[in-house]
Amino acid sequence: METPQQCPSSKKLLADEEKECLKEPPSISKITTKKLAFIPLLFLIYFQVSGGPYGTEAIVGAGGPFYAILGFVIFPILWSVPEALITAELSTAFPGNGGFVIWTHQAFGPFWGFLIGYWKFLSAVINLSSYPLLCLNYIDPELLALSSSLPHYFIISVSTLFLSVLNFTGLPIVGYASISLGILSYLPFIVISLFAIPQIDPRKWALLGQKGRKKDWPLFFNTLFWNLNCWDNVSTLVVEGVTTPSKTLPKAYLSTGLITFFAHLIPLLASTGAMKLDLDDWVTGYYTEVGEKIVGKYFKRWVRLGAFLSGIGVFQSQLSSCSYQLLGMTELGLLPTIFGTRSKRFNTPWVGILISTVISILVSYMKFRHVTSVVNVFNSLGMLFEFTAFIYLRMKFPDVDRPFKVPVTKLRSLIAMCFFPFGFLLYVVCAGHPIVYLVVALLTLLGVLWYFCMRMFQAKMWIDFNHVMKKLADYENLGYYDQIVK
C-alpha cells in the first residue's frame, strides 16, 4: 500500500492547490501593512510583557522584600531570556501571522496547533479583562465597593470598548502611542526613586518576611510570572509589523529586556528601602501610598494617572497580539475565514479585535487573583508545548533556514536551557486553585469540541475556510505547510 508521500493523486492535489493559490490568493496574500519602527516595536513588546511596576506590590507582600528583589533579579535570566531567544528563532524560521500557533502546528499537527492557539488566546483575552480592574484599583479604590453591582460592570464594559477603538487604526498608531504611554506612565517611579534615595536603609532589603505572617508562594510566583511573561506575544504580528525580523527582533528583545529589568528593580529597591515595612499593606495599588509617603500628599494622583496610562498601553499591545493570532489561525484554516476579516480603511483584523474585546468584557466579573491564576495556567500549558516544539523542530527540520538561531547547537544543551522554564511552567500548572482547574478543564473541553465541529464544517463545506487548507486537511503528512507557505 502506498504511503501518502508516494501517492500520485495526493501530489497532484498539492500541485493544483499551489496553482490555485497563485490564481486566487486567499487573505494571506498581497496584504500591505505599514511596519513598526524600532522604538515603537520596543515599547509594544514592553507593554506586552509588563507595562511597568504597577500590580507588582503583591510580590513584596507575599514573599517579603528579599525574595521580591531576588525574584526580579533571577527570574528574567532563567525565564525571560530563554523565552525571548526561542521566540526570536521560531518567529524568523517559521514566520507568519499566528506566531506560536504556526510552530506547534508545524511540529505536532493541526489539532495541537489549534489547542495551543486556543489556550493562548484565552489566556490573553482573560488577561485583558484585568487591566480595567487594575486601573480602577489605582484611580479610585472606593470603586471596589461597587465590585458586585451593575455600575461596576457598566464602567468596565464602557472602558474596555473605549480602549479597543485605537486598535482599529493599525499597528503603527498603537506602536507610537505606546511610546508616550510608556514614558508618561513610568515618570512617577523616577520621581519616587529620586526622593527615596536619602531615606533608603539597605538593611531593609534583607528582610525575609514578617513574624507571624506566612509566605504565599503561589501568589508570589503567579504575580512574578504575570509581570515578566508573554515575550512570545509579538510573534503573532512579526510578519506584518516588523521590518527584517531576523535583525530587528533580537535587538528589540535585548533592549526591552534591559528596560523591563531596571523598570521593576529600581522602584522596588527605592520603596522597600525607604518605607516602614508592613507586608499586609503591600497589595495591588499600594504604590499610590508609597508615592504619597515618600514624595508628598498629592503625588498619589500622579501614580494613579501613571497606572491608568500603563493599563491602556498593556491593553492595546495585547489586544493587537490577540487579533493577529486569530488572523493567523484563519490563514492556517483552523478558523472560518470570517475570523480574518479586515477593515477596508485600516487593513486591521477588526473581527479579531471585536471578538477579543467582547470576551474580555464577559470575563471581567472574575476576581483579580483568580484572573491571574487562570491566565497563568492557560499560558503555561501553551508555553509547555512551545518549548517542546522548539526542541522537536530543531530535530525534525535541522536544515531549515533560521535567520536568527539560538547560539546553542547540542541537543543536551538546548534541553538544559529549557529545563528551568519547563519546570517552572509545570509548577504554575500544578499550583492552581481548584476553581481555576475547573474553569480550565471546562474551557479546554469546549475548545476540543469546537475544533472537531470546525473539522466537520470544513469537510462538509458548510462554512468558508481558507481554500488552501480545505482539501489538504486529509494529507497532513505531505508537509504542505513547508511547500506552500515556505
Coordinates of C-alpha atoms in Angstrom, one line a residue:
M1 CA 0.0 0.0 0.0
E2 CA 1.4 3.4 -1.0
T3 CA 2.1 5.9 1.7
P4 CA 0.7 9.5 1.5
Q5 CA 4.2 10.7 0.4
Q6 CA 4.2 8.3 -2.6
C7 CA 0.5 8.8 -3.6
P8 CA 0.4 10.5 -7.1
S9 CA -3.1 11.8 -6.5
S10 CA -2.0 13.5 -3.3
K11 CA 0.9 15.2 -5.0
K12 CA -1.3 16.2 -7.9
L13 CA -3.7 17.7 -5.4
L14 CA -0.9 19.6 -3.8
A15 CA 0.3 21.0 -7.1
D16 CA -3.2 22.0 -8.1
E17 CA -3.7 23.8 -4.9
E18 CA -0.4 25.7 -5.3
K19 CA -1.6 26.9 -8.8
E20 CA -5.0 27.8 -7.3
C21 CA -3.2 29.9 -4.7
L22 CA -1.5 31.9 -7.4
K23 CA -4.7 32.5 -9.3
E24 CA -6.9 33.3 -6.4
P25 CA -4.8 34.4 -3.5
P26 CA -6.5 34.0 -0.1
S27 CA -6.5 36.6 2.7
I28 CA -2.8 35.8 3.4
S29 CA -1.6 37.2 0.1
K30 CA -1.0 40.7 -1.2
I31 CA -1.6 42.4 2.2
T32 CA 0.3 45.6 2.6
T33 CA 0.6 46.9 6.2
K34 CA 2.9 49.7 7.5
K35 CA 5.7 48.3 9.5
L36 CA 6.6 49.2 13.1
A37 CA 9.8 51.3 13.5
F38 CA 12.3 50.0 16.1
I39 CA 11.3 52.3 19.0
P40 CA 7.5 51.7 18.7
L41 CA 8.3 47.9 18.5
L42 CA 10.3 48.1 21.6
F43 CA 7.6 49.8 23.6
L44 CA 5.0 47.4 22.1
I45 CA 7.0 44.5 23.5
Y46 CA 7.5 46.3 26.8
F47 CA 3.7 46.6 27.2
Q48 CA 3.1 43.0 26.1
V49 CA 5.4 41.7 28.7
S50 CA 4.9 44.1 31.6
G51 CA 4.0 47.8 31.3
G52 CA 5.9 48.8 34.4
P53 CA 5.8 48.0 38.2
Y54 CA 2.1 48.6 38.6
G55 CA 0.5 45.4 40.0
T56 CA 3.7 44.0 41.4
E57 CA 3.2 45.1 45.0
A58 CA 1.7 41.8 46.0
I59 CA 5.1 40.1 45.4
V60 CA 6.5 42.0 48.3
G61 CA 3.5 41.2 50.5
A62 CA 3.6 37.5 49.6
G63 CA 7.3 36.8 49.9
G64 CA 9.0 39.8 51.7
P65 CA 11.5 42.3 50.3
F66 CA 14.5 40.0 50.0
Y67 CA 12.7 37.3 47.9
A68 CA 10.9 40.0 45.9
I69 CA 14.2 41.6 44.9
L70 CA 15.8 38.2 44.3
G71 CA 12.8 37.2 42.1
F72 CA 13.2 40.3 39.9
V73 CA 17.0 39.6 39.5
I74 CA 17.0 35.9 38.8
F75 CA 13.7 35.2 37.1
P76 CA 14.4 37.3 34.0
I77 CA 17.6 35.4 33.5
L78 CA 16.1 31.9 34.0
W79 CA 12.8 32.5 32.3
S80 CA 12.6 35.7 30.2
V81 CA 15.9 35.2 28.3
P82 CA 15.2 31.6 27.1
E83 CA 11.6 32.6 26.1
A84 CA 12.8 35.6 24.2
L85 CA 15.5 33.6 22.4
I86 CA 13.2 30.8 21.4
T87 CA 10.6 33.3 20.2
A88 CA 13.2 35.1 18.1
E89 CA 14.4 31.9 16.4
L90 CA 11.0 30.4 15.7
S91 CA 9.5 33.7 14.6
T92 CA 12.1 34.1 11.9
A93 CA 12.4 30.4 10.9
F94 CA 8.6 29.8 10.6
P95 CA 7.2 33.3 10.0
G96 CA 3.5 34.2 9.6
N97 CA 0.5 35.7 11.4
G98 CA -0.3 33.4 14.3
G99 CA 3.3 33.0 15.7
F100 CA 3.3 30.2 18.2
V101 CA 0.3 28.6 16.5
I102 CA 2.4 28.1 13.4
W103 CA 5.3 26.5 15.3
T104 CA 3.1 24.0 17.2
H105 CA 1.0 23.3 14.1
Q106 CA 4.1 22.5 12.1
A107 CA 5.6 20.4 14.9
F108 CA 2.6 18.4 16.1
G109 CA -0.2 18.9 13.6
P110 CA -3.4 21.0 13.3
F111 CA -5.2 19.7 16.5
W112 CA -2.4 20.7 18.8
G113 CA -1.8 23.9 16.8
F114 CA -5.4 24.8 17.3
L115 CA -5.4 23.8 21.0
I116 CA -2.3 25.8 21.9
G117 CA -3.7 28.7 20.0
Y118 CA -7.0 28.4 21.9
W119 CA -5.2 28.2 25.3
K120 CA -3.0 31.2 24.5
F121 CA -5.9 33.2 23.1
L122 CA -8.0 32.6 26.2
S123 CA -5.0 33.5 28.4
A124 CA -4.6 36.8 26.5
V125 CA -8.2 37.9 26.4
I126 CA -8.9 36.9 30.0
N127 CA -5.8 38.9 30.9
L128 CA -7.2 41.9 29.0
S129 CA -10.2 41.9 31.4
S130 CA -7.8 42.5 34.4
Y131 CA -6.4 45.9 33.2
P132 CA -9.6 47.9 33.5
L133 CA -9.9 46.4 37.0
L134 CA -6.3 47.3 37.8
C135 CA -6.9 50.8 36.6
L136 CA -9.9 51.1 38.9
N137 CA -7.8 49.9 41.8
Y138 CA -5.4 52.7 41.3
I139 CA -7.7 55.6 40.2
D140 CA -10.3 55.2 43.0
P141 CA -10.1 52.3 45.4
E142 CA -13.6 53.2 46.7
L143 CA -15.0 51.9 43.4
L144 CA -14.2 48.4 44.6
A145 CA -17.3 48.8 46.8
L146 CA -19.2 48.5 43.6
S147 CA -17.5 45.2 42.7
S148 CA -20.7 43.3 42.6
S149 CA -23.0 46.0 41.3
L150 CA -24.3 47.0 37.9
P151 CA -22.4 50.3 37.9
H152 CA -19.1 48.5 38.2
Y153 CA -19.9 46.2 35.2
F154 CA -21.1 49.2 33.2
I155 CA -17.8 51.1 33.9
I156 CA -15.7 48.0 32.9
S157 CA -17.7 47.4 29.7
V158 CA -17.6 51.0 28.5
S159 CA -13.9 51.5 29.3
T160 CA -13.0 48.2 27.6
L161 CA -14.9 49.1 24.5
F162 CA -13.3 52.6 24.5
L163 CA -9.8 51.2 24.8
S164 CA -10.3 48.8 21.9
V165 CA -11.0 51.6 19.4
L166 CA -7.3 52.6 19.0
N167 CA -6.5 49.1 17.7
F168 CA -8.7 49.6 14.7
T169 CA -6.3 52.3 13.4
G170 CA -3.4 49.9 12.9
L171 CA -0.1 48.7 14.4
P172 CA 1.9 51.9 13.7
I173 CA -0.6 54.0 15.6
V174 CA -0.6 51.6 18.5
G175 CA 3.2 51.5 18.5
Y176 CA 3.7 55.3 18.6
A177 CA 1.0 55.6 21.2
S178 CA 2.9 53.1 23.3
I179 CA 6.0 55.3 23.4
S180 CA 4.1 58.2 25.0
L181 CA 2.2 55.9 27.3
G182 CA 5.4 54.1 28.4
I183 CA 7.3 57.3 29.2
L184 CA 4.4 59.1 31.0
S185 CA 3.4 56.0 33.0
Y186 CA 6.9 55.5 34.3
L187 CA 7.7 59.1 35.3
P188 CA 6.1 58.7 38.7
F189 CA 8.5 55.9 39.6
I190 CA 11.5 58.0 38.6
V191 CA 10.3 60.7 40.9
I192 CA 9.7 58.3 43.8
S193 CA 13.1 56.7 43.3
L194 CA 14.9 60.1 43.4
F195 CA 13.0 61.2 46.5
A196 CA 13.6 57.9 48.2
I197 CA 17.4 58.0 47.9
P198 CA 18.1 59.9 51.2
Q199 CA 15.7 57.7 53.1
I200 CA 17.0 54.3 52.0
D201 CA 18.1 51.8 54.6
P202 CA 19.8 48.9 52.7
R203 CA 19.2 46.6 55.7
K204 CA 15.5 46.5 54.9
W205 CA 16.3 44.7 51.6
A206 CA 17.5 41.7 53.5
L207 CA 14.1 41.2 55.4
L208 CA 12.9 37.7 54.7
G209 CA 9.3 38.3 55.9
Q210 CA 7.3 39.3 58.9
K211 CA 6.9 37.5 62.1
G212 CA 3.7 35.5 62.3
R213 CA 2.9 36.0 58.6
K214 CA 3.1 33.0 56.3
K215 CA 4.5 33.4 52.8
D216 CA 2.1 33.0 50.0
W217 CA 4.3 31.3 47.3
P218 CA 1.5 30.7 44.8
L219 CA 0.6 34.4 44.8
F220 CA 4.3 35.3 44.7
F221 CA 5.2 33.2 41.7
N222 CA 1.9 33.9 39.9
T223 CA 2.3 37.7 40.2
L224 CA 6.0 37.5 39.2
F225 CA 5.2 35.3 36.2
W226 CA 2.3 37.6 35.2
N227 CA 4.6 40.6 35.2
L228 CA 7.6 39.1 33.3
N229 CA 5.9 36.8 30.8
C230 CA 4.5 36.9 27.3
W231 CA 7.7 37.5 25.3
D232 CA 6.2 35.3 22.6
N233 CA 3.1 37.6 22.0
V234 CA 4.9 39.7 19.5
S235 CA 5.4 36.6 17.3
T236 CA 1.7 36.8 16.1
L237 CA 2.4 40.1 14.3
V238 CA 6.0 39.8 13.2
V239 CA 5.3 39.3 9.5
E240 CA 3.1 42.4 9.2
G241 CA 4.6 44.5 11.9
V242 CA 8.3 44.1 11.9
T243 CA 10.9 45.0 9.2
T244 CA 13.7 42.5 8.8
P245 CA 12.7 40.4 11.9
S246 CA 16.0 38.4 11.9
K247 CA 17.9 41.6 12.7
T248 CA 15.3 43.8 14.4
L249 CA 13.6 41.2 16.8
P250 CA 16.8 40.1 18.7
K251 CA 17.8 43.8 19.2
A252 CA 14.3 44.7 20.3
Y253 CA 14.2 41.8 22.8
L254 CA 17.6 42.8 24.3
S255 CA 16.6 46.4 24.7
T256 CA 13.2 45.7 26.1
G257 CA 14.7 43.1 28.5
L258 CA 17.1 45.6 30.0
I259 CA 14.3 48.3 30.2
T260 CA 11.9 45.9 31.9
F261 CA 14.6 44.7 34.3
F262 CA 15.5 48.2 35.6
A263 CA 12.0 49.5 35.4
H264 CA 10.9 46.9 38.0
L265 CA 14.1 46.7 40.2
I266 CA 14.8 50.4 40.7
P267 CA 11.5 51.5 42.2
L268 CA 11.3 48.2 44.2
L269 CA 14.7 48.9 45.8
A270 CA 13.8 52.5 46.4
S271 CA 10.4 51.9 48.0
T272 CA 11.3 48.9 50.2
G273 CA 14.5 50.6 51.3
A274 CA 12.8 53.8 52.3
M275 CA 9.4 52.7 53.6
K276 CA 8.5 51.4 57.0
L277 CA 7.5 47.9 56.0
D278 CA 4.2 46.3 56.9
L279 CA 3.7 43.5 54.5
D280 CA 0.0 43.5 55.0
D281 CA -0.1 46.8 53.2
W282 CA 1.7 45.5 50.1
V283 CA -1.3 44.7 47.9
T284 CA -2.2 45.8 44.4
G285 CA -2.4 49.6 44.3
Y286 CA -0.1 50.2 47.2
Y287 CA 2.4 52.2 45.1
T288 CA -0.1 55.1 45.4
E289 CA 0.5 55.1 49.1
V290 CA 4.3 54.8 48.6
G291 CA 4.2 57.9 46.4
E292 CA 2.2 59.8 48.9
K293 CA 4.5 58.9 51.9
I294 CA 7.9 59.4 50.0
V295 CA 7.1 62.3 47.8
G296 CA 4.0 64.1 49.1
K297 CA 0.3 64.1 49.7
Y298 CA -0.8 64.9 46.2
F299 CA 1.7 62.7 44.4
K300 CA -0.6 59.7 44.7
R301 CA -2.7 61.3 41.9
W302 CA 0.3 61.1 39.6
V303 CA 0.8 57.5 40.4
R304 CA -2.9 56.7 39.7
L305 CA -2.6 58.6 36.4
G306 CA 0.5 56.6 35.5
A307 CA -1.3 53.3 36.3
F308 CA -4.2 54.3 34.1
L309 CA -1.8 55.1 31.2
S310 CA 0.1 51.9 31.7
G311 CA -3.2 49.9 31.7
I312 CA -4.1 51.5 28.4
G313 CA -0.7 50.6 26.9
V314 CA -0.8 47.0 28.0
F315 CA -4.4 46.6 26.8
Q316 CA -3.6 48.0 23.4
S317 CA -0.5 45.8 22.9
Q318 CA -2.1 42.6 24.0
L319 CA -5.2 43.2 22.0
S320 CA -3.1 43.6 18.9
S321 CA -1.5 40.3 19.6
C322 CA -4.9 38.6 20.1
S323 CA -6.4 39.9 16.9
Y324 CA -3.4 38.9 14.7
Q325 CA -3.3 35.5 16.3
L326 CA -6.9 34.9 15.2
L327 CA -5.9 36.2 11.8
G328 CA -3.1 33.6 11.6
M329 CA -5.3 30.8 12.7
T330 CA -7.7 31.7 10.0
E331 CA -4.9 31.7 7.4
L332 CA -4.0 28.2 8.5
G333 CA -7.6 27.0 8.0
L334 CA -8.1 26.4 11.8
L335 CA -10.9 29.0 11.9
P336 CA -13.5 30.2 9.4
T337 CA -12.4 32.9 7.1
I338 CA -14.8 35.4 8.7
F339 CA -12.4 35.5 11.7
G340 CA -9.8 37.1 9.5
T341 CA -12.0 39.9 8.1
R342 CA -10.1 43.1 7.8
S343 CA -11.0 46.7 7.9
K344 CA -11.1 48.2 4.3
R345 CA -9.7 51.5 5.5
F346 CA -7.1 50.5 8.0
N347 CA -6.4 46.9 6.9
T348 CA -6.7 45.7 10.6
P349 CA -8.4 42.4 11.6
W350 CA -11.4 44.1 13.1
V351 CA -13.4 40.9 13.7
G352 CA -10.5 39.6 15.8
I353 CA -10.4 42.9 17.7
L354 CA -14.1 42.8 18.3
I355 CA -14.1 39.1 19.5
S356 CA -11.2 39.7 21.9
T357 CA -12.9 42.8 23.3
V358 CA -16.3 41.1 23.9
I359 CA -14.7 38.0 25.6
S360 CA -12.7 40.2 27.9
I361 CA -15.8 42.1 28.9
L362 CA -17.6 38.8 29.6
V363 CA -14.9 37.5 32.0
S364 CA -14.4 40.9 33.8
Y365 CA -16.6 39.7 36.7
M366 CA -13.8 37.3 38.0
K367 CA -11.8 38.3 41.0
F368 CA -8.3 39.7 40.1
R369 CA -6.4 36.9 41.8
H370 CA -8.4 34.2 40.0
V371 CA -8.0 36.0 36.7
T372 CA -4.2 36.0 37.2
S373 CA -4.2 32.3 38.0
V374 CA -6.4 31.3 35.1
V375 CA -4.3 33.4 32.7
N376 CA -1.1 31.8 34.0
V377 CA -2.3 28.2 33.8
F378 CA -3.6 28.6 30.2
N379 CA -0.4 30.4 29.2
S380 CA 1.8 27.8 30.9
L381 CA 0.0 24.9 29.1
G382 CA 0.6 26.7 25.8
M383 CA 4.3 27.5 26.7
L384 CA 5.0 23.9 27.6
F385 CA 4.1 22.9 24.0
E386 CA 6.1 25.9 22.6
F387 CA 9.3 24.8 24.4
T388 CA 8.7 21.2 23.3
A389 CA 8.0 22.4 19.7
F390 CA 11.3 24.3 19.8
I391 CA 13.3 21.2 20.6
Y392 CA 11.3 19.0 18.2
L393 CA 11.6 21.4 15.3
R394 CA 15.4 21.5 15.8
M395 CA 15.4 17.7 15.4
K396 CA 12.8 17.4 12.7
F397 CA 14.0 20.3 10.5
P398 CA 17.7 20.8 11.3
D399 CA 18.4 22.2 7.8
V400 CA 15.6 24.8 7.8
D401 CA 16.9 28.3 7.3
R402 CA 17.0 30.1 10.7
P403 CA 17.8 33.8 10.1
F404 CA 18.2 34.1 13.8
K405 CA 19.3 31.0 15.7
V406 CA 19.8 30.4 19.4
P407 CA 23.6 30.0 19.8
V408 CA 23.3 26.5 21.2
T409 CA 23.7 23.5 18.9
K410 CA 23.9 20.4 21.0
L411 CA 20.5 18.8 21.9
R412 CA 21.6 18.3 25.5
S413 CA 22.4 22.0 25.9
L414 CA 19.1 23.0 24.4
I415 CA 17.3 20.8 26.9
A416 CA 19.4 22.2 29.7
M417 CA 18.4 25.8 28.6
C418 CA 14.7 24.8 28.7
F419 CA 15.0 22.9 32.0
F420 CA 14.1 25.7 34.4
P421 CA 11.4 27.3 32.2
F422 CA 9.8 23.8 31.7
G423 CA 10.0 23.0 35.4
F424 CA 8.5 26.4 36.4
L425 CA 5.7 26.0 33.9
L426 CA 4.8 22.7 35.5
Y427 CA 4.8 24.3 38.9
V428 CA 2.5 27.1 37.7
V429 CA 0.1 24.5 36.2
C430 CA 0.1 22.4 39.4
A431 CA -0.2 25.3 41.9
G432 CA -3.6 26.5 40.9
H433 CA -6.7 26.8 42.9
P434 CA -9.4 24.1 42.5
I435 CA -11.7 26.7 40.9
V436 CA -9.0 27.5 38.4
Y437 CA -8.7 23.9 37.4
L438 CA -12.4 23.6 37.0
V439 CA -12.5 26.7 34.7
V440 CA -9.5 25.5 32.7
A441 CA -11.0 22.0 32.3
L442 CA -14.4 23.2 31.1
L443 CA -13.0 25.8 28.7
T444 CA -10.5 23.2 27.3
L445 CA -13.3 20.7 26.7
L446 CA -15.2 23.5 24.9
G447 CA -12.2 24.1 22.7
V448 CA -11.8 20.5 21.8
L449 CA -15.5 20.3 20.8
W450 CA -15.1 23.5 18.8
Y451 CA -12.1 22.0 16.9
F452 CA -14.0 18.9 15.8
C453 CA -17.0 20.9 14.9
M454 CA -14.8 23.1 12.7
R455 CA -13.4 20.0 11.1
M456 CA -16.8 18.7 10.4
F457 CA -18.0 22.0 9.0
Q458 CA -14.8 22.2 6.9
A459 CA -15.3 18.7 5.5
K460 CA -18.9 19.4 4.6
M461 CA -18.1 22.9 3.4
W462 CA -20.9 24.4 5.4
I463 CA -18.6 27.4 6.4
D464 CA -16.0 29.0 4.3
F465 CA -12.4 28.2 5.3
N466 CA -9.1 29.1 3.8
H467 CA -9.3 27.3 0.4
V468 CA -5.7 26.0 0.6
M469 CA -6.4 24.0 3.7
K470 CA -9.9 22.7 3.0
K471 CA -8.7 20.0 0.5
L472 CA -5.3 19.4 2.2
A473 CA -6.8 18.5 5.6
D474 CA -6.6 14.8 4.9
Y475 CA -2.9 15.0 3.8
E476 CA -1.2 16.2 6.9
N477 CA 1.9 14.2 6.3
L478 CA 2.7 15.8 3.0
G479 CA 4.5 18.7 4.6
Y480 CA 2.1 21.1 2.9
Y481 CA 3.0 23.9 5.2
D482 CA 6.6 23.8 4.0
Q483 CA 5.7 23.6 0.4
I484 CA 3.0 26.3 0.3
V485 CA 3.7 28.8 3.0
K486 CA 7.5 28.5 3.0

